[in-house]
mmCIF file of C-alpha atoms in Angstrom:
data_model
loop_
_atom_site.group_PDB
_atom_site.id
_atom_site.type_symbol
_atom_site.label_atom_id
_atom_site.label_comp_id
_atom_site.label_asym_id
_atom_site.label_seq_id
_atom_site.Cartn_x
_atom_site.Cartn_y
_atom_site.Cartn_z
ATOM 1 C CA PHE A 971 -84.843 -14.284 -29.946
ATOM 2 C CA GLY A 972 -84.323 -11.748 -32.711
ATOM 3 C CA ALA A 973 -88.094 -11.429 -33.090
ATOM 4 C CA PHE A 974 -88.511 -10.792 -29.360
ATOM 5 C CA ALA A 975 -85.786 -8.138 -29.284
ATOM 6 C CA GLY A 976 -86.901 -6.474 -32.513
ATOM 7 C CA HIS A 977 -84.738 -3.673 -33.892
ATOM 8 C CA HIS A 978 -82.267 -4.053 -31.030
ATOM 9 C CA ARG A 979 -81.059 -7.192 -32.809
ATOM 10 C CA GLY A 980 -80.258 -5.391 -36.062
ATOM 11 C CA ARG A 981 -81.241 -7.403 -39.120
ATOM 12 C CA ASP A 982 -82.422 -10.429 -37.138
ATOM 13 C CA PHE A 983 -85.961 -9.061 -37.013
ATOM 14 C CA LEU A 984 -86.084 -7.651 -40.563
ATOM 15 C CA GLN A 985 -86.101 -10.356 -43.193
ATOM 16 C CA THR A 986 -84.620 -9.491 -46.599
ATOM 17 C CA ARG A 987 -86.751 -10.450 -49.587
ATOM 18 C CA LEU A 988 -84.903 -11.668 -52.655
ATOM 19 C CA PRO A 989 -86.270 -11.773 -56.229
ATOM 20 C CA ALA A 990 -86.133 -14.987 -58.216
ATOM 21 C CA ALA A 991 -83.186 -13.674 -60.240
ATOM 22 C CA HIS A 992 -81.077 -12.862 -57.153
ATOM 23 C CA GLY A 993 -78.562 -15.626 -57.887
ATOM 24 C CA TRP A 994 -78.017 -14.356 -61.419
ATOM 25 C CA ILE A 995 -77.782 -10.757 -60.163
ATOM 26 C CA VAL A 996 -75.036 -11.714 -57.715
ATOM 27 C CA GLU A 997 -73.209 -13.654 -60.441
ATOM 28 C CA ARG A 998 -73.188 -10.507 -62.579
ATOM 29 C CA GLY A 999 -71.434 -8.622 -59.762
ATOM 30 C CA ALA A 1000 -74.195 -6.099 -59.145
ATOM 31 C CA VAL A 1001 -73.914 -3.499 -56.391
ATOM 32 C CA LEU A 1002 -76.971 -4.163 -54.225
ATOM 33 C CA MET A 1003 -79.194 -1.869 -52.195
ATOM 34 C CA GLU A 1004 -82.313 -2.162 -50.056
ATOM 35 C CA THR A 1005 -85.566 -0.888 -51.534
ATOM 36 C CA GLY A 1006 -88.369 -1.442 -49.073
ATOM 37 C CA ALA A 1007 -87.964 -5.013 -47.866
ATOM 38 C CA TRP A 1008 -86.188 -6.099 -51.077
ATOM 39 C CA LEU A 1009 -82.546 -6.335 -52.119
ATOM 40 C CA ARG A 1010 -82.172 -4.947 -55.649
ATOM 41 C CA PRO A 1011 -79.272 -4.194 -58.025
ATOM 42 C CA GLN A 1012 -78.160 -0.565 -58.047
ATOM 43 C CA TRP A 1013 -75.793 -0.921 -61.002
ATOM 44 C CA PHE A 1014 -73.745 -3.618 -62.737
ATOM 45 C CA PRO A 1015 -70.047 -2.624 -62.820
ATOM 46 C CA GLU A 1016 -67.829 -3.930 -65.611
ATOM 47 C CA PRO A 1017 -64.048 -4.436 -65.452
ATOM 48 C CA GLY A 1018 -62.189 -1.165 -65.945
ATOM 49 C CA GLU A 1019 -64.993 1.075 -64.673
ATOM 50 C CA SER A 1020 -63.761 3.279 -61.840
ATOM 51 C CA ASP A 1021 -67.048 4.448 -60.330
ATOM 52 C CA TRP A 1022 -70.817 4.094 -60.456
ATOM 53 C CA MET A 1023 -71.295 6.887 -62.984
ATOM 54 C CA GLU A 1024 -69.294 5.091 -65.657
ATOM 55 C CA SER A 1025 -71.512 2.048 -65.203
ATOM 56 C CA VAL A 1026 -74.703 4.096 -65.350
ATOM 57 C CA VAL A 1027 -73.617 5.979 -68.490
ATOM 58 C CA ARG A 1028 -72.895 2.675 -70.211
ATOM 59 C CA GLU A 1029 -76.201 1.150 -69.114
ATOM 60 C CA VAL A 1030 -78.286 4.153 -70.190
ATOM 61 C CA ASN A 1031 -76.565 4.336 -73.577
ATOM 62 C CA ALA A 1032 -77.206 0.630 -74.107
ATOM 63 C CA VAL A 1033 -80.933 1.050 -73.500
ATOM 64 C CA ARG A 1034 -81.150 4.169 -75.671
ATOM 65 C CA THR A 1035 -79.282 2.616 -78.613
ATOM 66 C CA SER A 1036 -79.902 -1.140 -78.397
ATOM 67 C CA VAL A 1037 -81.511 -3.067 -75.523
ATOM 68 C CA GLY A 1038 -81.282 -3.434 -71.756
ATOM 69 C CA LEU A 1039 -82.786 -5.722 -69.134
ATOM 70 C CA SER A 1040 -83.947 -4.833 -65.617
ATOM 71 C CA ASP A 1041 -85.524 -6.949 -62.877
ATOM 72 C CA VAL A 1042 -88.806 -5.257 -61.891
ATOM 73 C CA SER A 1043 -90.186 -8.211 -59.926
ATOM 74 C CA THR A 1044 -90.339 -6.179 -56.700
ATOM 75 C CA LEU A 1045 -93.059 -3.842 -57.972
ATOM 76 C CA GLY A 1046 -96.247 -4.572 -56.070
ATOM 77 C CA LYS A 1047 -98.701 -6.797 -57.950
ATOM 78 C CA ILE A 1048 -102.282 -7.100 -56.728
ATOM 79 C CA ASP A 1049 -104.791 -9.414 -58.352
ATOM 80 C CA VAL A 1050 -108.287 -7.896 -58.391
ATOM 81 C CA GLN A 1051 -111.182 -10.124 -59.440
ATOM 82 C CA GLY A 1052 -114.953 -10.181 -59.230
ATOM 83 C CA PRO A 1053 -118.133 -8.831 -60.874
ATOM 84 C CA ASP A 1054 -117.550 -5.402 -59.286
ATOM 85 C CA ALA A 1055 -113.796 -5.221 -59.920
ATOM 86 C CA GLY A 1056 -114.054 -2.419 -62.483
ATOM 87 C CA LEU A 1057 -116.367 -0.355 -60.270
ATOM 88 C CA PHE A 1058 -114.066 -0.909 -57.307
ATOM 89 C CA LEU A 1059 -111.044 0.415 -59.202
ATOM 90 C CA ASP A 1060 -113.057 3.402 -60.421
ATOM 91 C CA ARG A 1061 -113.700 4.325 -56.797
ATOM 92 C CA LEU A 1062 -110.041 3.897 -55.823
ATOM 93 C CA TYR A 1063 -108.372 5.752 -58.695
ATOM 94 C CA THR A 1064 -108.801 9.256 -60.053
ATOM 95 C CA ASN A 1065 -109.278 7.909 -63.565
ATOM 96 C CA THR A 1066 -111.618 5.242 -64.947
ATOM 97 C CA PHE A 1067 -110.819 1.531 -65.298
ATOM 98 C CA SER A 1068 -114.257 -0.037 -65.787
ATOM 99 C CA THR A 1069 -114.104 0.984 -69.469
ATOM 100 C CA LEU A 1070 -110.604 -0.428 -70.008
ATOM 101 C CA ALA A 1071 -110.624 -3.018 -72.800
ATOM 102 C CA ILE A 1072 -109.442 -6.570 -72.164
ATOM 103 C CA GLY A 1073 -105.818 -6.837 -73.236
ATOM 104 C CA ARG A 1074 -104.998 -3.226 -72.433
ATOM 105 C CA ALA A 1075 -103.151 -1.438 -69.607
ATOM 106 C CA ARG A 1076 -103.630 2.062 -68.210
ATOM 107 C CA TYR A 1077 -101.634 4.283 -65.876
ATOM 108 C CA GLY A 1078 -103.528 5.168 -62.712
ATOM 109 C CA LEU A 1079 -103.278 7.590 -59.819
ATOM 110 C CA MET A 1080 -104.609 6.848 -56.337
ATOM 111 C CA LEU A 1081 -105.320 9.523 -53.708
ATOM 112 C CA ARG A 1082 -105.535 9.375 -49.953
ATOM 113 C CA GLU A 1083 -108.747 10.552 -48.332
ATOM 114 C CA ASP A 1084 -107.142 13.969 -47.721
ATOM 115 C CA GLY A 1085 -106.708 14.520 -51.466
ATOM 116 C CA PHE A 1086 -102.950 13.991 -51.686
ATOM 117 C CA VAL A 1087 -101.442 11.415 -54.049
ATOM 118 C CA PHE A 1088 -101.011 8.043 -52.368
ATOM 119 C CA ASP A 1089 -99.551 5.839 -55.100
ATOM 120 C CA ASP A 1090 -99.358 5.324 -58.845
ATOM 121 C CA GLY A 1091 -98.928 2.392 -61.191
ATOM 122 C CA THR A 1092 -100.424 0.565 -64.139
ATOM 123 C CA THR A 1093 -103.521 -1.604 -64.185
ATOM 124 C CA SER A 1094 -104.056 -4.257 -66.855
ATOM 125 C CA ARG A 1095 -107.342 -5.903 -67.724
ATOM 126 C CA LEU A 1096 -106.786 -9.621 -68.221
ATOM 127 C CA GLY A 1097 -110.457 -10.659 -68.404
ATOM 128 C CA PRO A 1098 -114.019 -9.352 -67.989
ATOM 129 C CA GLU A 1099 -113.722 -9.529 -64.190
ATOM 130 C CA HIS A 1100 -109.948 -9.786 -63.815
ATOM 131 C CA PHE A 1101 -107.479 -6.898 -63.342
ATOM 132 C CA LEU A 1102 -103.815 -6.838 -62.330
ATOM 133 C CA VAL A 1103 -102.766 -3.719 -60.410
ATOM 134 C CA THR A 1104 -99.120 -2.739 -60.038
ATOM 135 C CA THR A 1105 -97.860 -0.444 -57.289
ATOM 136 C CA THR A 1106 -94.565 1.090 -56.294
ATOM 137 C CA THR A 1107 -92.217 -1.283 -54.459
ATOM 138 C CA ALA A 1108 -92.319 0.730 -51.229
ATOM 139 C CA HIS A 1109 -96.122 1.103 -51.083
ATOM 140 C CA ALA A 1110 -97.173 -2.409 -52.113
ATOM 141 C CA ALA A 1111 -98.293 -3.506 -48.647
ATOM 142 C CA ALA A 1112 -99.935 -0.155 -47.873
ATOM 143 C CA VAL A 1113 -101.943 -0.186 -51.107
ATOM 144 C CA LEU A 1114 -103.163 -3.724 -50.413
ATOM 145 C CA ALA A 1115 -104.206 -2.682 -46.884
ATOM 146 C CA HIS A 1116 -105.969 0.354 -48.373
ATOM 147 C CA MET A 1117 -107.902 -1.909 -50.734
ATOM 148 C CA GLU A 1118 -108.838 -4.318 -47.958
ATOM 149 C CA HIS A 1119 -110.066 -1.447 -45.778
ATOM 150 C CA ALA A 1120 -112.167 -0.107 -48.638
ATOM 151 C CA LEU A 1121 -113.763 -3.503 -49.266
ATOM 152 C CA GLN A 1122 -114.375 -4.407 -45.635
ATOM 153 C CA VAL A 1123 -115.364 -1.003 -44.239
ATOM 154 C CA ILE A 1124 -116.372 1.448 -46.963
ATOM 155 C CA TRP A 1125 -117.987 -0.759 -49.628
ATOM 156 C CA PRO A 1126 -118.661 -4.205 -48.091
ATOM 157 C CA ASP A 1127 -121.448 -4.722 -50.647
ATOM 158 C CA LEU A 1128 -119.008 -4.955 -53.567
ATOM 159 C CA ASP A 1129 -118.283 -8.456 -54.883
ATOM 160 C CA VAL A 1130 -114.510 -8.186 -55.271
ATOM 161 C CA GLN A 1131 -111.512 -10.200 -54.087
ATOM 162 C CA VAL A 1132 -107.982 -8.826 -53.879
ATOM 163 C CA MET A 1133 -104.739 -10.691 -53.287
ATOM 164 C CA SER A 1134 -101.064 -9.840 -53.388
ATOM 165 C CA VAL A 1135 -99.242 -11.838 -56.068
ATOM 166 C CA THR A 1136 -95.956 -9.920 -55.925
ATOM 167 C CA GLU A 1137 -93.885 -12.955 -54.952
ATOM 168 C CA GLN A 1138 -95.743 -15.292 -57.303
ATOM 169 C CA TRP A 1139 -94.453 -13.613 -60.481
ATOM 170 C CA ALA A 1140 -90.932 -12.781 -61.640
ATOM 171 C CA GLN A 1141 -91.006 -9.844 -64.032
ATOM 172 C CA TYR A 1142 -88.356 -8.301 -66.296
ATOM 173 C CA ALA A 1143 -88.315 -5.066 -68.261
ATOM 174 C CA VAL A 1144 -86.764 -5.405 -71.715
ATOM 175 C CA ALA A 1145 -86.240 -1.882 -73.036
ATOM 176 C CA GLY A 1146 -84.673 -0.278 -76.071
ATOM 177 C CA PRO A 1147 -85.001 -0.123 -79.870
ATOM 178 C CA LYS A 1148 -84.036 -3.800 -80.164
ATOM 179 C CA SER A 1149 -86.335 -5.066 -77.386
ATOM 180 C CA ARG A 1150 -88.967 -6.495 -79.743
ATOM 181 C CA ASP A 1151 -86.277 -8.421 -81.638
ATOM 182 C CA VAL A 1152 -85.079 -10.005 -78.396
ATOM 183 C CA LEU A 1153 -88.569 -10.929 -77.205
ATOM 184 C CA ALA A 1154 -89.417 -12.486 -80.571
ATOM 185 C CA ARG A 1155 -86.774 -15.133 -79.797
ATOM 186 C CA VAL A 1156 -88.283 -15.913 -76.387
ATOM 187 C CA VAL A 1157 -92.051 -15.546 -76.849
ATOM 188 C CA ASP A 1158 -93.499 -18.568 -78.641
ATOM 189 C CA PRO A 1159 -94.144 -17.911 -82.367
ATOM 190 C CA GLN A 1160 -97.949 -18.294 -82.239
ATOM 191 C CA HIS A 1161 -98.131 -14.978 -80.363
ATOM 192 C CA ASP A 1162 -97.940 -11.912 -82.601
ATOM 193 C CA ILE A 1163 -96.041 -9.150 -80.793
ATOM 194 C CA SER A 1164 -95.737 -6.825 -83.769
ATOM 195 C CA ASN A 1165 -96.484 -3.133 -83.302
ATOM 196 C CA GLU A 1166 -99.890 -3.571 -84.938
ATOM 197 C CA ALA A 1167 -100.950 -6.670 -82.999
ATOM 198 C CA PHE A 1168 -99.460 -5.674 -79.644
ATOM 199 C CA PRO A 1169 -99.417 -1.854 -79.450
ATOM 200 C CA TYR A 1170 -98.210 0.435 -76.693
ATOM 201 C CA MET A 1171 -100.055 -0.284 -73.400
ATOM 202 C CA GLY A 1172 -101.032 -3.743 -74.602
ATOM 203 C CA ALA A 1173 -101.239 -6.554 -72.042
ATOM 204 C CA GLY A 1174 -102.076 -10.222 -72.118
ATOM 205 C CA ALA A 1175 -101.179 -13.863 -71.664
ATOM 206 C CA VAL A 1176 -98.493 -15.471 -73.816
ATOM 207 C CA THR A 1177 -96.227 -18.493 -73.566
ATOM 208 C CA VAL A 1178 -92.431 -18.514 -73.709
ATOM 209 C CA SER A 1179 -89.695 -21.062 -74.409
ATOM 210 C CA GLY A 1180 -92.035 -23.763 -75.656
ATOM 211 C CA GLY A 1181 -95.164 -23.425 -73.560
ATOM 212 C CA ILE A 1182 -94.271 -21.818 -70.231
ATOM 213 C CA PRO A 1183 -97.183 -19.545 -69.207
ATOM 214 C CA ALA A 1184 -96.309 -15.867 -69.103
ATOM 215 C CA ARG A 1185 -97.777 -12.377 -69.225
ATOM 216 C CA LEU A 1186 -96.528 -9.636 -71.516
ATOM 217 C CA PHE A 1187 -97.070 -5.915 -70.922
ATOM 218 C CA ARG A 1188 -95.984 -3.205 -73.345
ATOM 219 C CA ILE A 1189 -95.137 -0.599 -70.722
ATOM 220 C CA SER A 1190 -92.236 1.847 -70.748
ATOM 221 C CA PHE A 1191 -90.646 3.619 -67.780
ATOM 222 C CA SER A 1192 -87.539 4.480 -69.808
ATOM 223 C CA GLY A 1193 -89.227 6.295 -72.691
ATOM 224 C CA GLU A 1194 -88.024 3.683 -75.184
ATOM 225 C CA LEU A 1195 -89.849 0.854 -76.912
ATOM 226 C CA ALA A 1196 -90.161 -1.481 -73.930
ATOM 227 C CA TYR A 1197 -91.946 -4.497 -72.524
ATOM 228 C CA GLU A 1198 -92.315 -6.257 -69.201
ATOM 229 C CA LEU A 1199 -92.378 -10.052 -69.334
ATOM 230 C CA ALA A 1200 -93.651 -11.974 -66.292
ATOM 231 C CA VAL A 1201 -93.512 -15.700 -65.526
ATOM 232 C CA PRO A 1202 -94.361 -17.721 -62.416
ATOM 233 C CA ALA A 1203 -91.548 -17.128 -59.944
ATOM 234 C CA ARG A 1204 -90.208 -20.689 -60.202
ATOM 235 C CA TYR A 1205 -89.195 -19.875 -63.803
ATOM 236 C CA GLY A 1206 -87.699 -16.482 -62.959
ATOM 237 C CA ASP A 1207 -84.042 -17.494 -62.845
ATOM 238 C CA ALA A 1208 -84.331 -19.490 -66.054
ATOM 239 C CA LEU A 1209 -86.107 -16.668 -67.883
ATOM 240 C CA VAL A 1210 -83.557 -13.971 -67.069
ATOM 241 C CA ARG A 1211 -80.789 -16.233 -68.372
ATOM 242 C CA ARG A 1212 -82.810 -17.018 -71.500
ATOM 243 C CA LEU A 1213 -83.404 -13.313 -72.150
ATOM 244 C CA MET A 1214 -79.699 -12.579 -71.807
ATOM 245 C CA GLU A 1215 -78.926 -15.411 -74.226
ATOM 246 C CA ALA A 1216 -81.534 -14.203 -76.726
ATOM 247 C CA GLY A 1217 -80.247 -10.635 -76.508
ATOM 248 C CA ALA A 1218 -76.565 -11.477 -76.884
ATOM 249 C CA PRO A 1219 -76.467 -10.579 -80.626
ATOM 250 C CA GLU A 1220 -77.695 -7.079 -79.746
ATOM 251 C CA GLY A 1221 -75.374 -6.764 -76.752
ATOM 252 C CA ILE A 1222 -78.193 -6.798 -74.202
ATOM 253 C CA THR A 1223 -77.093 -4.994 -71.040
ATOM 254 C CA PRO A 1224 -78.463 -5.513 -67.525
ATOM 255 C CA TYR A 1225 -79.207 -2.257 -65.732
ATOM 256 C CA GLY A 1226 -80.020 -1.285 -62.169
ATOM 257 C CA LEU A 1227 -81.903 1.307 -60.172
ATOM 258 C CA GLU A 1228 -79.491 4.182 -60.844
ATOM 259 C CA THR A 1229 -79.983 3.786 -64.591
ATOM 260 C CA LEU A 1230 -83.715 3.338 -64.136
ATOM 261 C CA GLY A 1231 -83.767 6.586 -62.149
ATOM 262 C CA ALA A 1232 -81.725 8.530 -64.714
ATOM 263 C CA MET A 1233 -83.988 7.479 -67.586
ATOM 264 C CA ARG A 1234 -87.212 8.192 -65.709
ATOM 265 C CA ILE A 1235 -85.964 11.715 -64.895
ATOM 266 C CA GLU A 1236 -85.036 12.215 -68.559
ATOM 267 C CA LYS A 1237 -88.594 11.206 -69.396
ATOM 268 C CA GLY A 1238 -90.163 13.290 -66.616
ATOM 269 C CA HIS A 1239 -91.823 10.384 -64.800
ATOM 270 C CA VAL A 1240 -92.622 10.961 -61.126
ATOM 271 C CA ALA A 1241 -91.380 8.566 -58.441
ATOM 272 C CA GLY A 1242 -90.581 8.579 -54.728
ATOM 273 C CA GLY A 1243 -89.117 12.077 -54.598
ATOM 274 C CA GLU A 1244 -92.293 13.515 -56.099
ATOM 275 C CA LEU A 1245 -94.758 11.057 -54.548
ATOM 276 C CA ASN A 1246 -93.795 12.253 -51.083
ATOM 277 C CA GLY A 1247 -97.271 12.370 -49.552
ATOM 278 C CA GLN A 1248 -97.467 16.165 -49.926
ATOM 279 C CA THR A 1249 -98.306 16.493 -53.625
ATOM 280 C CA THR A 1250 -101.599 16.522 -55.516
ATOM 281 C CA ALA A 1251 -102.371 15.336 -59.025
ATOM 282 C CA ARG A 1252 -102.361 18.956 -60.159
ATOM 283 C CA ASP A 1253 -98.964 19.579 -58.532
ATOM 284 C CA LEU A 1254 -97.523 16.711 -60.584
ATOM 285 C CA GLY A 1255 -99.022 17.893 -63.860
ATOM 286 C CA LEU A 1256 -101.504 15.019 -63.822
ATOM 287 C CA GLY A 1257 -104.666 17.056 -63.301
ATOM 288 C CA LYS A 1258 -106.194 15.731 -66.534
ATOM 289 C CA MET A 1259 -106.237 12.257 -64.981
ATOM 290 C CA VAL A 1260 -108.708 13.396 -62.333
ATOM 291 C CA SER A 1261 -112.192 12.470 -63.523
ATOM 292 C CA THR A 1262 -115.024 14.966 -63.100
ATOM 293 C CA LYS A 1263 -117.663 12.350 -63.968
ATOM 294 C CA LYS A 1264 -117.330 9.940 -61.037
ATOM 295 C CA ASP A 1265 -116.630 9.792 -57.333
ATOM 296 C CA PHE A 1266 -113.438 8.340 -55.882
ATOM 297 C CA ILE A 1267 -111.509 8.380 -52.636
ATOM 298 C CA GLY A 1268 -110.000 11.824 -52.077
ATOM 299 C CA ARG A 1269 -112.096 13.685 -54.677
ATOM 300 C CA VAL A 1270 -113.809 16.090 -52.275
ATOM 301 C CA MET A 1271 -110.725 16.922 -50.196
ATOM 302 C CA ALA A 1272 -108.596 17.382 -53.321
ATOM 303 C CA ALA A 1273 -110.838 20.323 -54.237
ATOM 304 C CA ARG A 1274 -109.963 22.288 -51.075
ATOM 305 C CA PRO A 1275 -108.837 25.843 -51.910
ATOM 306 C CA VAL A 1276 -105.416 25.281 -50.365
ATOM 307 C CA LEU A 1277 -104.825 22.373 -52.766
ATOM 308 C CA THR A 1278 -106.012 24.263 -55.843
ATOM 309 C CA ASP A 1279 -104.145 27.478 -55.061
ATOM 310 C CA PRO A 1280 -102.347 28.578 -58.285
ATOM 311 C CA MET A 1281 -99.304 29.494 -56.174
ATOM 312 C CA ARG A 1282 -98.718 25.868 -55.134
ATOM 313 C CA PRO A 1283 -95.416 24.389 -56.304
ATOM 314 C CA THR A 1284 -95.830 22.331 -59.477
ATOM 315 C CA LEU A 1285 -93.544 19.894 -61.283
ATOM 316 C CA VAL A 1286 -90.823 21.332 -63.513
ATOM 317 C CA GLY A 1287 -87.642 20.194 -65.199
ATOM 318 C CA ILE A 1288 -84.317 21.766 -64.226
ATOM 319 C CA ARG A 1289 -81.088 22.267 -66.223
ATOM 320 C CA PRO A 1290 -77.993 24.049 -64.845
ATOM 321 C CA VAL A 1291 -77.201 27.238 -66.756
ATOM 322 C CA ASP A 1292 -73.560 26.132 -66.678
ATOM 323 C CA ARG A 1293 -73.900 22.616 -68.067
ATOM 324 C CA LYS A 1294 -70.720 21.520 -66.261
ATOM 325 C CA VAL A 1295 -72.229 22.119 -62.813
ATOM 326 C CA ARG A 1296 -73.495 19.210 -60.737
ATOM 327 C CA LEU A 1297 -76.990 19.369 -59.241
ATOM 328 C CA GLY A 1298 -78.018 17.967 -55.874
ATOM 329 C CA GLY A 1299 -81.369 16.751 -54.644
ATOM 330 C CA GLY A 1300 -83.108 18.702 -51.893
ATOM 331 C CA GLY A 1301 -81.821 22.150 -52.867
ATOM 332 C CA HIS A 1302 -84.157 25.114 -52.374
ATOM 333 C CA PHE A 1303 -85.434 27.285 -55.219
ATOM 334 C CA LEU A 1304 -84.887 31.041 -54.804
ATOM 335 C CA GLU A 1305 -85.221 34.020 -57.093
ATOM 336 C CA VAL A 1306 -81.930 35.347 -58.434
ATOM 337 C CA GLY A 1307 -80.590 37.790 -55.843
ATOM 338 C CA ALA A 1308 -83.014 36.775 -53.085
ATOM 339 C CA ALA A 1309 -81.729 36.032 -49.581
ATOM 340 C CA ALA A 1310 -81.602 32.394 -48.560
ATOM 341 C CA THR A 1311 -84.476 32.518 -46.065
ATOM 342 C CA ALA A 1312 -87.540 30.342 -45.587
ATOM 343 C CA GLY A 1313 -89.787 33.231 -46.550
ATOM 344 C CA ASN A 1314 -88.166 33.467 -49.983
ATOM 345 C CA GLU A 1315 -88.268 29.737 -50.791
ATOM 346 C CA LEU A 1316 -90.109 28.883 -54.027
ATOM 347 C CA GLY A 1317 -89.906 25.093 -53.776
ATOM 348 C CA HIS A 1318 -87.241 22.414 -53.883
ATOM 349 C CA MET A 1319 -85.415 19.888 -56.063
ATOM 350 C CA THR A 1320 -87.010 16.460 -55.734
ATOM 351 C CA SER A 1321 -84.808 14.284 -57.976
ATOM 352 C CA VAL A 1322 -81.531 14.716 -59.849
ATOM 353 C CA ALA A 1323 -79.405 12.584 -62.128
ATOM 354 C CA TYR A 1324 -76.539 12.850 -64.556
ATOM 355 C CA SER A 1325 -78.085 12.441 -67.998
ATOM 356 C CA PRO A 1326 -75.923 10.412 -70.409
ATOM 357 C CA THR A 1327 -78.380 11.339 -73.161
ATOM 358 C CA PHE A 1328 -77.764 15.089 -72.746
ATOM 359 C CA SER A 1329 -74.260 14.878 -71.199
ATOM 360 C CA HIS A 1330 -75.068 17.070 -68.198
ATOM 361 C CA TRP A 1331 -76.992 16.982 -64.923
ATOM 362 C CA ILE A 1332 -80.774 17.402 -64.959
ATOM 363 C CA GLY A 1333 -83.459 17.291 -62.327
ATOM 364 C CA LEU A 1334 -87.099 17.508 -61.390
ATOM 365 C CA GLY A 1335 -88.497 19.857 -58.803
ATOM 366 C CA LEU A 1336 -91.570 21.494 -57.355
ATOM 367 C CA LEU A 1337 -91.592 25.235 -58.052
ATOM 368 C CA LYS A 1338 -94.275 27.825 -57.258
ATOM 369 C CA ARG A 1339 -96.285 28.487 -60.432
ATOM 370 C CA GLY A 1340 -93.793 26.205 -62.111
ATOM 371 C CA HIS A 1341 -95.940 25.470 -65.163
ATOM 372 C CA ARG A 1342 -95.813 29.202 -66.012
ATOM 373 C CA ARG A 1343 -92.084 29.641 -65.454
ATOM 374 C CA HIS A 1344 -90.597 27.560 -68.271
ATOM 375 C CA GLY A 1345 -87.609 29.461 -69.630
ATOM 376 C CA ASP A 1346 -86.975 31.428 -66.415
ATOM 377 C CA THR A 1347 -83.733 31.347 -64.466
ATOM 378 C CA VAL A 1348 -83.790 30.696 -60.712
ATOM 379 C CA ARG A 1349 -81.273 29.612 -58.089
ATOM 380 C CA VAL A 1350 -80.909 26.266 -56.363
ATOM 381 C CA TRP A 1351 -79.441 26.953 -52.927
ATOM 382 C CA ASP A 1352 -78.090 24.027 -50.920
ATOM 383 C CA GLY A 1353 -76.755 25.144 -47.554
ATOM 384 C CA VAL A 1354 -75.775 21.618 -46.515
ATOM 385 C CA ARG A 1355 -73.435 21.075 -49.474
ATOM 386 C CA GLY A 1356 -72.465 24.737 -49.843
ATOM 387 C CA ARG A 1357 -73.859 25.043 -53.386
ATOM 388 C CA ASP A 1358 -75.622 27.966 -55.051
ATOM 389 C CA VAL A 1359 -76.404 27.165 -58.683
ATOM 390 C CA LEU A 1360 -78.221 29.077 -61.423
ATOM 391 C CA VAL A 1361 -80.672 26.809 -63.237
ATOM 392 C CA GLU A 1362 -83.092 27.043 -66.136
ATOM 393 C CA VAL A 1363 -86.720 25.999 -65.631
ATOM 394 C CA VAL A 1364 -87.955 23.741 -68.439
ATOM 395 C CA ASP A 1365 -90.675 21.203 -69.198
ATOM 396 C CA PRO A 1366 -90.236 18.093 -66.996
ATOM 397 C CA CYS A 1367 -90.153 15.791 -70.056
ATOM 398 C CA PHE A 1368 -86.617 16.199 -71.382
ATOM 399 C CA TYR A 1369 -86.573 13.175 -73.676
ATOM 400 C CA ASP A 1370 -88.864 12.451 -76.634
ATOM 401 C CA PRO A 1371 -91.752 14.656 -75.427
ATOM 402 C CA LYS A 1372 -94.080 13.379 -78.178
ATOM 403 C CA GLY A 1373 -93.588 9.756 -77.101
ATOM 404 C CA GLU A 1374 -92.688 8.567 -80.577
ATOM 405 C CA ARG A 1375 -89.967 6.132 -79.518
ATOM 406 C CA LEU A 1376 -92.039 4.141 -77.037
ATOM 407 C CA ARG A 1377 -94.786 3.709 -79.669
ATOM 408 C CA ALA A 1378 -92.387 2.607 -82.411
#
């Protein structure tokens, strides 16, 4: 009856998807939230903590100084196989994947046909004709449908098969300076995961806990030395408990989406606020990822004058001039002294977070000619919350801009 009535029956029609570690997450007392169709931990409060920010500060500091663990099973996972798999991905993404070496991963950007960014994620090459594509949690189904449309309508001659394997694999991020030490106790000893043997953006099959098949990816969303370890979903609950046991000497700390968001803003990584369907690769500072040597979906439309206009808002980092001031997402950029009118708007704040690393609020935003305005002072006007804040425009990568920590 709930299916017949649809949304009029509340949650009866919308099934909640739970990751394999959901039981463990509930045991840890996590505050849960919906992300897409999934229920995910937002943060893990500890006794004595009065609000979410105390929990997030503790979780971020744990990752930055030791090691943390996050369930990333809900990220979309699409298996792409076939003789033309590399060519197919080349035509879908702005950058090239057919040249990717086996055992390596690469960040990719996918455009819609109108030239705007559709989705991003990493793609790993597991064999000569075998790739694993990851997508954002929210766009997993849409990306799969996009791939199916491309294979059935645009390029039916390509010999490629695609399949969603999101629910087939449980996957955990282990991040922080001590992450390799923790994984060395879980990954079976015949697999060399040293920095030399398994460098940054490495990917491949391993076994854990005495022969259980697994996949290991050296990928970092936090900016720290980090890995993602995946096992068949039936082992997901056991693996998260084993990782926590192995990390106990280092004080391994589970962390949720709020901490994940704070660290990705510190690192300048784009996410939902920036991938809003209205931004181009150039807007996001990712213009170098757009190949000029091949064709791909969205290439022609991305070159429209309106999308290459130097006055378009581009990604910047934001710090409040008064470090004690709190920032809010959605505020409008204005010149100092300008009236708060639509005609004077220069862009808007896309994401904000309190940064435990820098002990003040920071944010990302899209600002007209932003890449040329580093060091300038502008206003963030928020009529809804009654805020008018002076901010400094800086590079969007606040933390470890040379990427030395994640390659350690």
